Short mmCIF file of C-alpha atoms in Angstrom, two decimals:
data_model
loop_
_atom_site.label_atom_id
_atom_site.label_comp_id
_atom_site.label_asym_id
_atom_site.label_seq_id
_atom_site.Cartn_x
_atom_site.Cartn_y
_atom_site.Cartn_z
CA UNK I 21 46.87 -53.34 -124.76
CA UNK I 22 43.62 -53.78 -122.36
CA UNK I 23 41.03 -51.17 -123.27
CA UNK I 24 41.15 -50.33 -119.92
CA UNK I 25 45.04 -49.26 -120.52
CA UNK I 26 44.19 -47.44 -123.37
CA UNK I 27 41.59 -45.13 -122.16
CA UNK I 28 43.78 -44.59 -119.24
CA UNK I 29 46.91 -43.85 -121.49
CA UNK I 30 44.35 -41.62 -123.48
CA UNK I 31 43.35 -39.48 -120.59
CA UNK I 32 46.91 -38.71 -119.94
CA UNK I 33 47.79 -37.52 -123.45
CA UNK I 34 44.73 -35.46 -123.18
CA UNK I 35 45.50 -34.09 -119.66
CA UNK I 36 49.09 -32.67 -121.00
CA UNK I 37 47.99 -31.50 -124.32
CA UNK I 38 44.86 -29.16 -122.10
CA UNK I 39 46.54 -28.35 -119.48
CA UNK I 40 50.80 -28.31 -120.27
CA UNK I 41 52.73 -27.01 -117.42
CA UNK I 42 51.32 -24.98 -114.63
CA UNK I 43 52.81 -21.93 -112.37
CA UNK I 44 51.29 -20.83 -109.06
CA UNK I 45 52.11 -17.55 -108.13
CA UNK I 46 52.18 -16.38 -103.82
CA UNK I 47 49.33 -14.86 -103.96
CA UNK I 48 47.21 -17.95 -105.23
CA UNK I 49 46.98 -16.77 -109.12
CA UNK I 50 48.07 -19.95 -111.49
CA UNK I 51 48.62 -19.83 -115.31
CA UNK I 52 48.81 -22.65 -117.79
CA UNK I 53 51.00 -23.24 -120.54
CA UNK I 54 55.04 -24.03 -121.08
CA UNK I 55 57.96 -22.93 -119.14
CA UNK I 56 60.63 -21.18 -121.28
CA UNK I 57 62.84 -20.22 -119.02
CA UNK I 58 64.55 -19.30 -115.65
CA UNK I 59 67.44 -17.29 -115.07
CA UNK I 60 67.62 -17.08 -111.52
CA UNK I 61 65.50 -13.70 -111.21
CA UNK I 62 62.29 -14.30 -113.11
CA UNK I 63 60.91 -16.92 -114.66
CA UNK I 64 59.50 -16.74 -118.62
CA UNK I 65 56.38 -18.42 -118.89
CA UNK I 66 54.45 -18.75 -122.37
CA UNK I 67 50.95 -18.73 -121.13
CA UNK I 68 48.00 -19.97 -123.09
CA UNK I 69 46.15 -16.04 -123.16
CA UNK I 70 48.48 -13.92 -122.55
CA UNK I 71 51.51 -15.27 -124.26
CA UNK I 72 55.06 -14.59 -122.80
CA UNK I 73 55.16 -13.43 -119.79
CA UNK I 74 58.06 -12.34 -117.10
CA UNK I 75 57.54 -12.74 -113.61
CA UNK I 76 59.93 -12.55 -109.99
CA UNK I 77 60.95 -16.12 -109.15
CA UNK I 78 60.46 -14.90 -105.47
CA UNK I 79 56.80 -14.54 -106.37
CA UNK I 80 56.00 -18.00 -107.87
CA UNK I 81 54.86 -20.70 -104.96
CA UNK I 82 55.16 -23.95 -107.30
CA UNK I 83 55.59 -24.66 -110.68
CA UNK I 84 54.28 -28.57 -112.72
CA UNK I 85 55.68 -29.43 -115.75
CA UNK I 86 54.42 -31.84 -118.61
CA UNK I 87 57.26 -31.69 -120.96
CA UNK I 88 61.08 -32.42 -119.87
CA UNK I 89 63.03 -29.40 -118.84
CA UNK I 90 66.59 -28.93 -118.23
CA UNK I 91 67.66 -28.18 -114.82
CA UNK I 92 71.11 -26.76 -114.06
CA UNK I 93 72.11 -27.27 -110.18
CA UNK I 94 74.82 -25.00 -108.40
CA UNK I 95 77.59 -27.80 -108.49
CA UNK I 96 77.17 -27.91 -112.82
CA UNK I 97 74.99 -31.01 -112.62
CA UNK I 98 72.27 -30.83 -115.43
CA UNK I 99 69.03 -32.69 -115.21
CA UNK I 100 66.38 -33.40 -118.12
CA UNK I 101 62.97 -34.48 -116.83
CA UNK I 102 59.47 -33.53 -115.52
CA UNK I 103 59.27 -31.45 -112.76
CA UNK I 104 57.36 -30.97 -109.66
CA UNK I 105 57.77 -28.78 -106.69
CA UNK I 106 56.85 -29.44 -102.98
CA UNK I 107 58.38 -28.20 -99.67
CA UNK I 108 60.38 -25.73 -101.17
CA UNK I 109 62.59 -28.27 -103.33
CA UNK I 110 62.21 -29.15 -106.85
CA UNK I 111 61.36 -32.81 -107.81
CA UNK I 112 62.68 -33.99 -111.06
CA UNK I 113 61.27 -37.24 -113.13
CA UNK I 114 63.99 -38.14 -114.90
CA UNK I 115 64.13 -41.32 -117.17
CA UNK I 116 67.82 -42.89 -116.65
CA UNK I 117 68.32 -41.72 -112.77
CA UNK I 118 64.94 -41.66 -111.05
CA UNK I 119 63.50 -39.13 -108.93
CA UNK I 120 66.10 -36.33 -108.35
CA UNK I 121 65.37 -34.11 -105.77
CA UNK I 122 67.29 -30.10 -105.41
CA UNK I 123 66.39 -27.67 -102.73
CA UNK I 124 65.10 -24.39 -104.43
CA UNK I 125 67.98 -22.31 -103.75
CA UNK I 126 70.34 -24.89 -105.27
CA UNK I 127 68.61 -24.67 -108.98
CA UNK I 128 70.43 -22.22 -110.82
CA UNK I 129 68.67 -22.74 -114.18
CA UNK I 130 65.54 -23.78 -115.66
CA UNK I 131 65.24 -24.39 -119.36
CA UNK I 132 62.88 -25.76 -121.85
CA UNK I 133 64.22 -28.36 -124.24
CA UNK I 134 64.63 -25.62 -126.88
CA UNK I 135 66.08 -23.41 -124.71
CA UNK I 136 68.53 -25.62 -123.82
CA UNK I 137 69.52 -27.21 -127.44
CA UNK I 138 70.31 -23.24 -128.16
CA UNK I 139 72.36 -22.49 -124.96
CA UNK I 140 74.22 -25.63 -125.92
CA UNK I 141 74.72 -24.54 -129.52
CA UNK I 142 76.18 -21.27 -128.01
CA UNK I 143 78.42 -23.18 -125.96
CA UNK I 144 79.69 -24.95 -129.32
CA UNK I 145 78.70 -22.89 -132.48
CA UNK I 146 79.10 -23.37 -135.80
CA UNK I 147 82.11 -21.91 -137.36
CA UNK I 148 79.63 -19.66 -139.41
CA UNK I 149 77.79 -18.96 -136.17
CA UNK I 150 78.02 -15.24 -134.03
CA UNK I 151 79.88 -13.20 -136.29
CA UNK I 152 79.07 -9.18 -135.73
CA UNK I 153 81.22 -7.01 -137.13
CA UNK I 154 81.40 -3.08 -138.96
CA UNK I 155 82.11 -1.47 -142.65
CA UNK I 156 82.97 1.95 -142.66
CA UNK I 157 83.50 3.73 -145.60
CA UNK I 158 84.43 7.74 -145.96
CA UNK I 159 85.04 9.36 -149.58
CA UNK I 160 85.97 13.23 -149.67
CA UNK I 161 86.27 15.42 -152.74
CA UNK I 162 87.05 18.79 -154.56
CA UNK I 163 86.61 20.01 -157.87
CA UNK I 164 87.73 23.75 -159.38
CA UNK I 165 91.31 24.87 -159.75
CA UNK I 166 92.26 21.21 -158.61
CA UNK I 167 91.04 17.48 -158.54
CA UNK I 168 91.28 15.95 -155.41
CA UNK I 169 89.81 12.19 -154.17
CA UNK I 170 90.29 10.36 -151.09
CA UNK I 171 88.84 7.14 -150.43
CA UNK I 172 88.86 5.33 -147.13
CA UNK I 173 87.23 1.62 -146.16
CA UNK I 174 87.97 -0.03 -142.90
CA UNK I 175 85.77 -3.36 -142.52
CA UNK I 176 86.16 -5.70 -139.03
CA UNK I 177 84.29 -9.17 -138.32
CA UNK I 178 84.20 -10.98 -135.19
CA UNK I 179 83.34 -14.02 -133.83
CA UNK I 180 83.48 -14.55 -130.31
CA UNK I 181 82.33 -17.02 -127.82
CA UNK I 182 83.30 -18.33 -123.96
CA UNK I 183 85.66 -20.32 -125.15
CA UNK I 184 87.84 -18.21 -128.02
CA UNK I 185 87.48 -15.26 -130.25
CA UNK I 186 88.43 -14.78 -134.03
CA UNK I 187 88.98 -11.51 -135.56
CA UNK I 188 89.60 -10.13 -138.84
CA UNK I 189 90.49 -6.77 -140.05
CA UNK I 190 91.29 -4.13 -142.90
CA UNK I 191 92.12 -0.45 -143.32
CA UNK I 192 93.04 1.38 -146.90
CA UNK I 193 93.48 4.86 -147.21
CA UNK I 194 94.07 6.13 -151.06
CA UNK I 195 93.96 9.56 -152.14
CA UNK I 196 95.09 11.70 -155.23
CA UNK I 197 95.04 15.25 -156.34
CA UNK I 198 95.22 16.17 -160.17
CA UNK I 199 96.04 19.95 -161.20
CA UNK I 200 97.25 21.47 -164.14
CA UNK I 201 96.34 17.68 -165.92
CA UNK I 202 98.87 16.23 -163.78
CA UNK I 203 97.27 13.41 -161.44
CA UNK I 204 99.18 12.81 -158.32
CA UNK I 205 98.96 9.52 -155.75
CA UNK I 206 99.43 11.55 -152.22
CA UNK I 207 98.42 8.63 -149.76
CA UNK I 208 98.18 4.45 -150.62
CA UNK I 209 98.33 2.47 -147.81
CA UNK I 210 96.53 -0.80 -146.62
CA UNK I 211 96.54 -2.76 -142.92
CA UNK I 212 94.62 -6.06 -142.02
CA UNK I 213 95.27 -9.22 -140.37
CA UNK I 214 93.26 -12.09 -138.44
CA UNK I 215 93.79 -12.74 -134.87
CA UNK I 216 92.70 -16.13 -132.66
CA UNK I 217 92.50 -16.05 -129.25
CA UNK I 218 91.90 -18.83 -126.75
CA UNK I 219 90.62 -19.11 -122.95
CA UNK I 220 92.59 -21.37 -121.29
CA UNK I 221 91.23 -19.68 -117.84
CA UNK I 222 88.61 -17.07 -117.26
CA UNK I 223 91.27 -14.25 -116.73
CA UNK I 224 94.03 -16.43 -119.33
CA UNK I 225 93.94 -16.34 -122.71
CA UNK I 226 96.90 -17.33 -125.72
CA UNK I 227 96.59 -15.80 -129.12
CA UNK I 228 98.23 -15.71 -132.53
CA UNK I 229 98.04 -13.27 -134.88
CA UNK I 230 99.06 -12.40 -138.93
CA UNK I 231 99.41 -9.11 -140.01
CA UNK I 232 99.89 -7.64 -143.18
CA UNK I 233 100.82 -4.12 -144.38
CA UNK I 234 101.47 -2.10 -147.45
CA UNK I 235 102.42 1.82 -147.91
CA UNK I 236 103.61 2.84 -151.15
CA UNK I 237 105.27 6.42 -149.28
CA UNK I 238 107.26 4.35 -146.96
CA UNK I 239 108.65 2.07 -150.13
CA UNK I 240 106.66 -0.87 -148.51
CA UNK I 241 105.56 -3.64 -150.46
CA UNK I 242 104.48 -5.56 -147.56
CA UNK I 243 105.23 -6.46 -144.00
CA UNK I 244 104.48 -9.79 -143.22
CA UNK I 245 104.52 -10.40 -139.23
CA UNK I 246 102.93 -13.70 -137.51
CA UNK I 247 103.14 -13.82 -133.85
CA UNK I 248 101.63 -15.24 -130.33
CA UNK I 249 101.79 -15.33 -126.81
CA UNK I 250 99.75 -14.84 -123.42
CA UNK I 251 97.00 -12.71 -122.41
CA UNK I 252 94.95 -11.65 -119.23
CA UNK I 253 91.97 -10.05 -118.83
CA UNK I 254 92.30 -7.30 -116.84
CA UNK I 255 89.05 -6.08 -116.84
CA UNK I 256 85.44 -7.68 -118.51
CA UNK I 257 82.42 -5.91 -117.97
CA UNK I 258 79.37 -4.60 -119.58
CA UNK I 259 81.29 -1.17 -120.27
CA UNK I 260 84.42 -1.70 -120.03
CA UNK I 261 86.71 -4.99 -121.29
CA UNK I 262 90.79 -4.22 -121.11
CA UNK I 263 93.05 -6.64 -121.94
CA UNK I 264 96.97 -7.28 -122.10
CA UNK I 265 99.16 -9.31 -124.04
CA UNK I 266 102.91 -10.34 -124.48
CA UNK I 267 104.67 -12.35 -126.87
CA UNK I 268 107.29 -12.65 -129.83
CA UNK I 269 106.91 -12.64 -133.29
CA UNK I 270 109.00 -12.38 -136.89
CA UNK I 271 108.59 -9.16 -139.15
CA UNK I 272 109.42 -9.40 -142.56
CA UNK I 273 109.77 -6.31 -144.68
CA UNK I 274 109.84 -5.80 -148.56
CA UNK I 275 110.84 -2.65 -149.66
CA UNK I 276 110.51 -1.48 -153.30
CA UNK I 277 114.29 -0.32 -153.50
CA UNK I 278 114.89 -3.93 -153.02
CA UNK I 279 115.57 -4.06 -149.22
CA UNK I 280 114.27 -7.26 -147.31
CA UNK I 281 114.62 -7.33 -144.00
CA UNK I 282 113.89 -10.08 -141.70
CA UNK I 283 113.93 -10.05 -137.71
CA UNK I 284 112.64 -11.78 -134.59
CA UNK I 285 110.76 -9.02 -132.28
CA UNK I 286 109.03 -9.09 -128.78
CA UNK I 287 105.23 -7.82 -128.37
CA UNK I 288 103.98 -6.27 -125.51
CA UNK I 289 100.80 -4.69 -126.17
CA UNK I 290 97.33 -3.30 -124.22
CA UNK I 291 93.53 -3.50 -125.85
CA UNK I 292 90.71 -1.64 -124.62
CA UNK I 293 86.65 -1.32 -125.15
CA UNK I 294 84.77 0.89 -123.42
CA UNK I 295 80.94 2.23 -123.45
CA UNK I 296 80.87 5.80 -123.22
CA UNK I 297 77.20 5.72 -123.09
CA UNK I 298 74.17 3.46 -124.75
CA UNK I 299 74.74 4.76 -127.88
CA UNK I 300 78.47 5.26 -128.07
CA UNK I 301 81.23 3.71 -127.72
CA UNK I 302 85.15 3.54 -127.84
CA UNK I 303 88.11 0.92 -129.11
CA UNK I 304 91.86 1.59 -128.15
CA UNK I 305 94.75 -0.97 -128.77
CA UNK I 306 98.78 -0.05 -128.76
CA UNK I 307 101.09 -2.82 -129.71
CA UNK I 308 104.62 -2.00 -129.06
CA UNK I 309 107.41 -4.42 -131.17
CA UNK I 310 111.17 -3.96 -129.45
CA UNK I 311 113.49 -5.37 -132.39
CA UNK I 312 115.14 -8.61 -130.46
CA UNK I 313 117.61 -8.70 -133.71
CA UNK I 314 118.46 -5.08 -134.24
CA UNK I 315 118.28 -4.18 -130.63
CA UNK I 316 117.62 -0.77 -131.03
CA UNK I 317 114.94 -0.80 -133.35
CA UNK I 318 111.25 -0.66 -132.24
CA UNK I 319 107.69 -0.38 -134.16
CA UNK I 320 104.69 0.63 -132.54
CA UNK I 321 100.37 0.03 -133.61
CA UNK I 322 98.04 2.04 -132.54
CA UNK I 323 94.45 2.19 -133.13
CA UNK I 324 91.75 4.43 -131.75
CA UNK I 325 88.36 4.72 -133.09
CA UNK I 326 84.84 6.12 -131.32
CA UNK I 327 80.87 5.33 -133.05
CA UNK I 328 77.90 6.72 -131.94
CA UNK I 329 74.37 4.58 -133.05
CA UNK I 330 72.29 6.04 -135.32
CA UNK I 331 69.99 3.00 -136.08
CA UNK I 332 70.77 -0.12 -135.42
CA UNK I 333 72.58 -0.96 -137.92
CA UNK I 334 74.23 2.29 -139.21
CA UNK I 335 76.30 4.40 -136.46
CA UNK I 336 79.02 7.24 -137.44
CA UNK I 337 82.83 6.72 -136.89
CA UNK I 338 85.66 8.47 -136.08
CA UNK I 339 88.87 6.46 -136.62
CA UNK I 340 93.42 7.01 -136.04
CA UNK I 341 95.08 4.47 -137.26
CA UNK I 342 99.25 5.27 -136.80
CA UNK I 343 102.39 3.27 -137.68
CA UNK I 344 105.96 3.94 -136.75
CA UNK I 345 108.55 2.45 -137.74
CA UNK I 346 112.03 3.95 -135.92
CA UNK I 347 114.28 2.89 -138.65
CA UNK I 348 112.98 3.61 -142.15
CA UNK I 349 114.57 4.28 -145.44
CA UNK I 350 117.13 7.11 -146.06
CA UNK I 351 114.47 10.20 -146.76
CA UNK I 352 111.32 8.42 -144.95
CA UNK I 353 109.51 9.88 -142.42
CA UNK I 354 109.35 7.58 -139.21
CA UNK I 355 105.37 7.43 -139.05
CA UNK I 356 102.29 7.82 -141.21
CA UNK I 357 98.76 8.39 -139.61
CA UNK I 358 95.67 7.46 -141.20
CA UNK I 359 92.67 9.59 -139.89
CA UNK I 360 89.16 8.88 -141.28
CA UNK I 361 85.87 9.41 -140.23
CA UNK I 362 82.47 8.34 -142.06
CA UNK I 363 79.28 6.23 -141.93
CA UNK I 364 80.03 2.80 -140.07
CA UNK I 365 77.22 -0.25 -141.33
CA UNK I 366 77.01 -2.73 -138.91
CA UNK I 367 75.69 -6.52 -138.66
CA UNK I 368 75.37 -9.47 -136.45
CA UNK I 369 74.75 -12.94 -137.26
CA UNK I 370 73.74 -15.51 -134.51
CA UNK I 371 73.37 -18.28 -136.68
CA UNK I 372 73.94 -19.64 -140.54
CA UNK I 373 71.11 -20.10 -142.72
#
């Protein structure tokens, strides 16, 4: 290399590392330092004094950059290179394609490198990735003339992205009473299960689900019932997302008297989230399961549960959680009803460690 070439290639290293990218703002103001980001309002800027800064996209008359960034056009086309602006179109260096040209109103995104490597990671997370989910836990008890306990732990985790959503869940409710020295079980029951879901359209969605159930007053060892199906999204917005859902599925049922039971059922079913304010917020779902082999027979879910914040990480819960089952053994009531309420922790995690 000429020393000519050299100091020439020199200059330019030392141009970008004093400079970096450049806005220019309407009303003549310009700032130095590195694009983050633009989301089609404003445009985040990391300037060298004043650090990270937000302003209107309308405002800014022309922005330079040193450093690649990614460029997302209305038709889905994405572009990685330096950028220029001039006559109210963007001017893109890239390194396989050339000089790429967009009018301004045709950009929909502008992202630094990083920015982009984590949008894309969001578009295809890591199974450990964007779980948030909730503990609650309630405990209740007397003392005097009697001994009574009751002990209640729901726990939910949830990982959801564009594309699909996993879910996992538990409820136990166990309580007992002792007087006169005798000690007395008067509620055992437990409920959980893991559901997928899939996009297969923006309003479309197929799921399958497993859940499990115990109640030692209804003589139920466990109720094991897989099923699937089709979903739409009625409604998905920032306070309100309803969904609904039909399918089929098999419920098995082992009784402690000895009964099994086995039949196919249909599932018809509604689920619904909605924001009651900033702070609080309510969950709904009713599953309804018409026996397809004992026509006749039916079972019905449903859930209902409202948390207000208190930090943000701890809010307080009020949850129903009801079962019925319209055929159940000789001298069984039809339904049982857990009702708790208690301190809910919650937690997010956008990424693994």
């Amino acid at each position: 290399m000429s020393i000519a070439r050299l100091l020439t290639f020199t200059l330019i290293v030392c141009s970008i590392a004093l400079f970096g990218d450049q806005i220019t703002m309407k009303n003549g103001d310009r700032f130095s330092g590195a694009v983050i980001k633009l989301d089609g309002k404003n445009l985040v800027f990391k300037s060298d004094y004043a650090g990270n800064i937000t302003v209107p996209w309308e405002a800014v008359a022309a922005i330079s950059s040193t450093m690649p960034l990614s460029i997302t056009l209305e038709d889905g086309q994405l572009v990685l290179g330096q950028v220029t602006t001039a006559d109210n179109k963007f001017v893109v260096q890239t390194r396989d394609a050339g000089t790429v040209m967009a009018s301004r109103d045709a950009v929909q995104m502008v992202r630094s490198q990083a920015e982009q490597a984590e949008a894309d990671r969001y578009r295809n997370p890591r199974i450990t990735d964007l779980w948030a989910g909730f503990l609650d836990l309630g405990y209740a008890a007397a003392r005097g003339n009697s001994t009574n306990n009751n002990l209640n732990v729901s726990a939910n985790a949830t990982r959801a992205t564009t594309r699909d959503k996993i879910q996992v869940y538990f409820t136990s409710l166990y309580a007992s009473s002792k007087v006169s020295g005798k000690s007395v079980v008067t509620a055992n029951a437990e409920r959980g299960g893991i559901g997928y879901n899939l996009n297969v359209s923006p309003r479309i969605f197929v799921f399958g689900t497993v859940d499990l159930e115990s109640d030692q007053f209804q003589d139920l060892d466990l109720r094991f019932s897989p099923a699937g199906g089709f979903g739409y999204h009625a409604a998905k917005g920032e306070t309100t997302v309803f969904d609904i859902f039909g399918g089929a599925g098999l419920n098995r049922e082992f009784f402690s008297n000895g009964l099994n039971r086995t039949s196919g059922e249909a599932l018809v079913g509604e689920d619904l989230v909605y924001r009651l304010s900033s702070i609080t917020s309510l969950h709904e779902r009713l599953s309804f399961y018409p026996n397809i082999t004992r026509t006749g027979e039916y079972r019905t879910n449903f859930d209902l549960s409202a948390a207000t914040t208190l930090k943000k990480w701890l809010a307080w819960q009020v949850t129903a959680s009801d079962r019925l089952l319209s055929d159940p053994l000789p001298g069984r009531k039809r339904n049982d009803l857990i009702l708790t309420t208690g301190l809910r922790i919650t937690f997010a995690r956008a990424e693994s460690k």
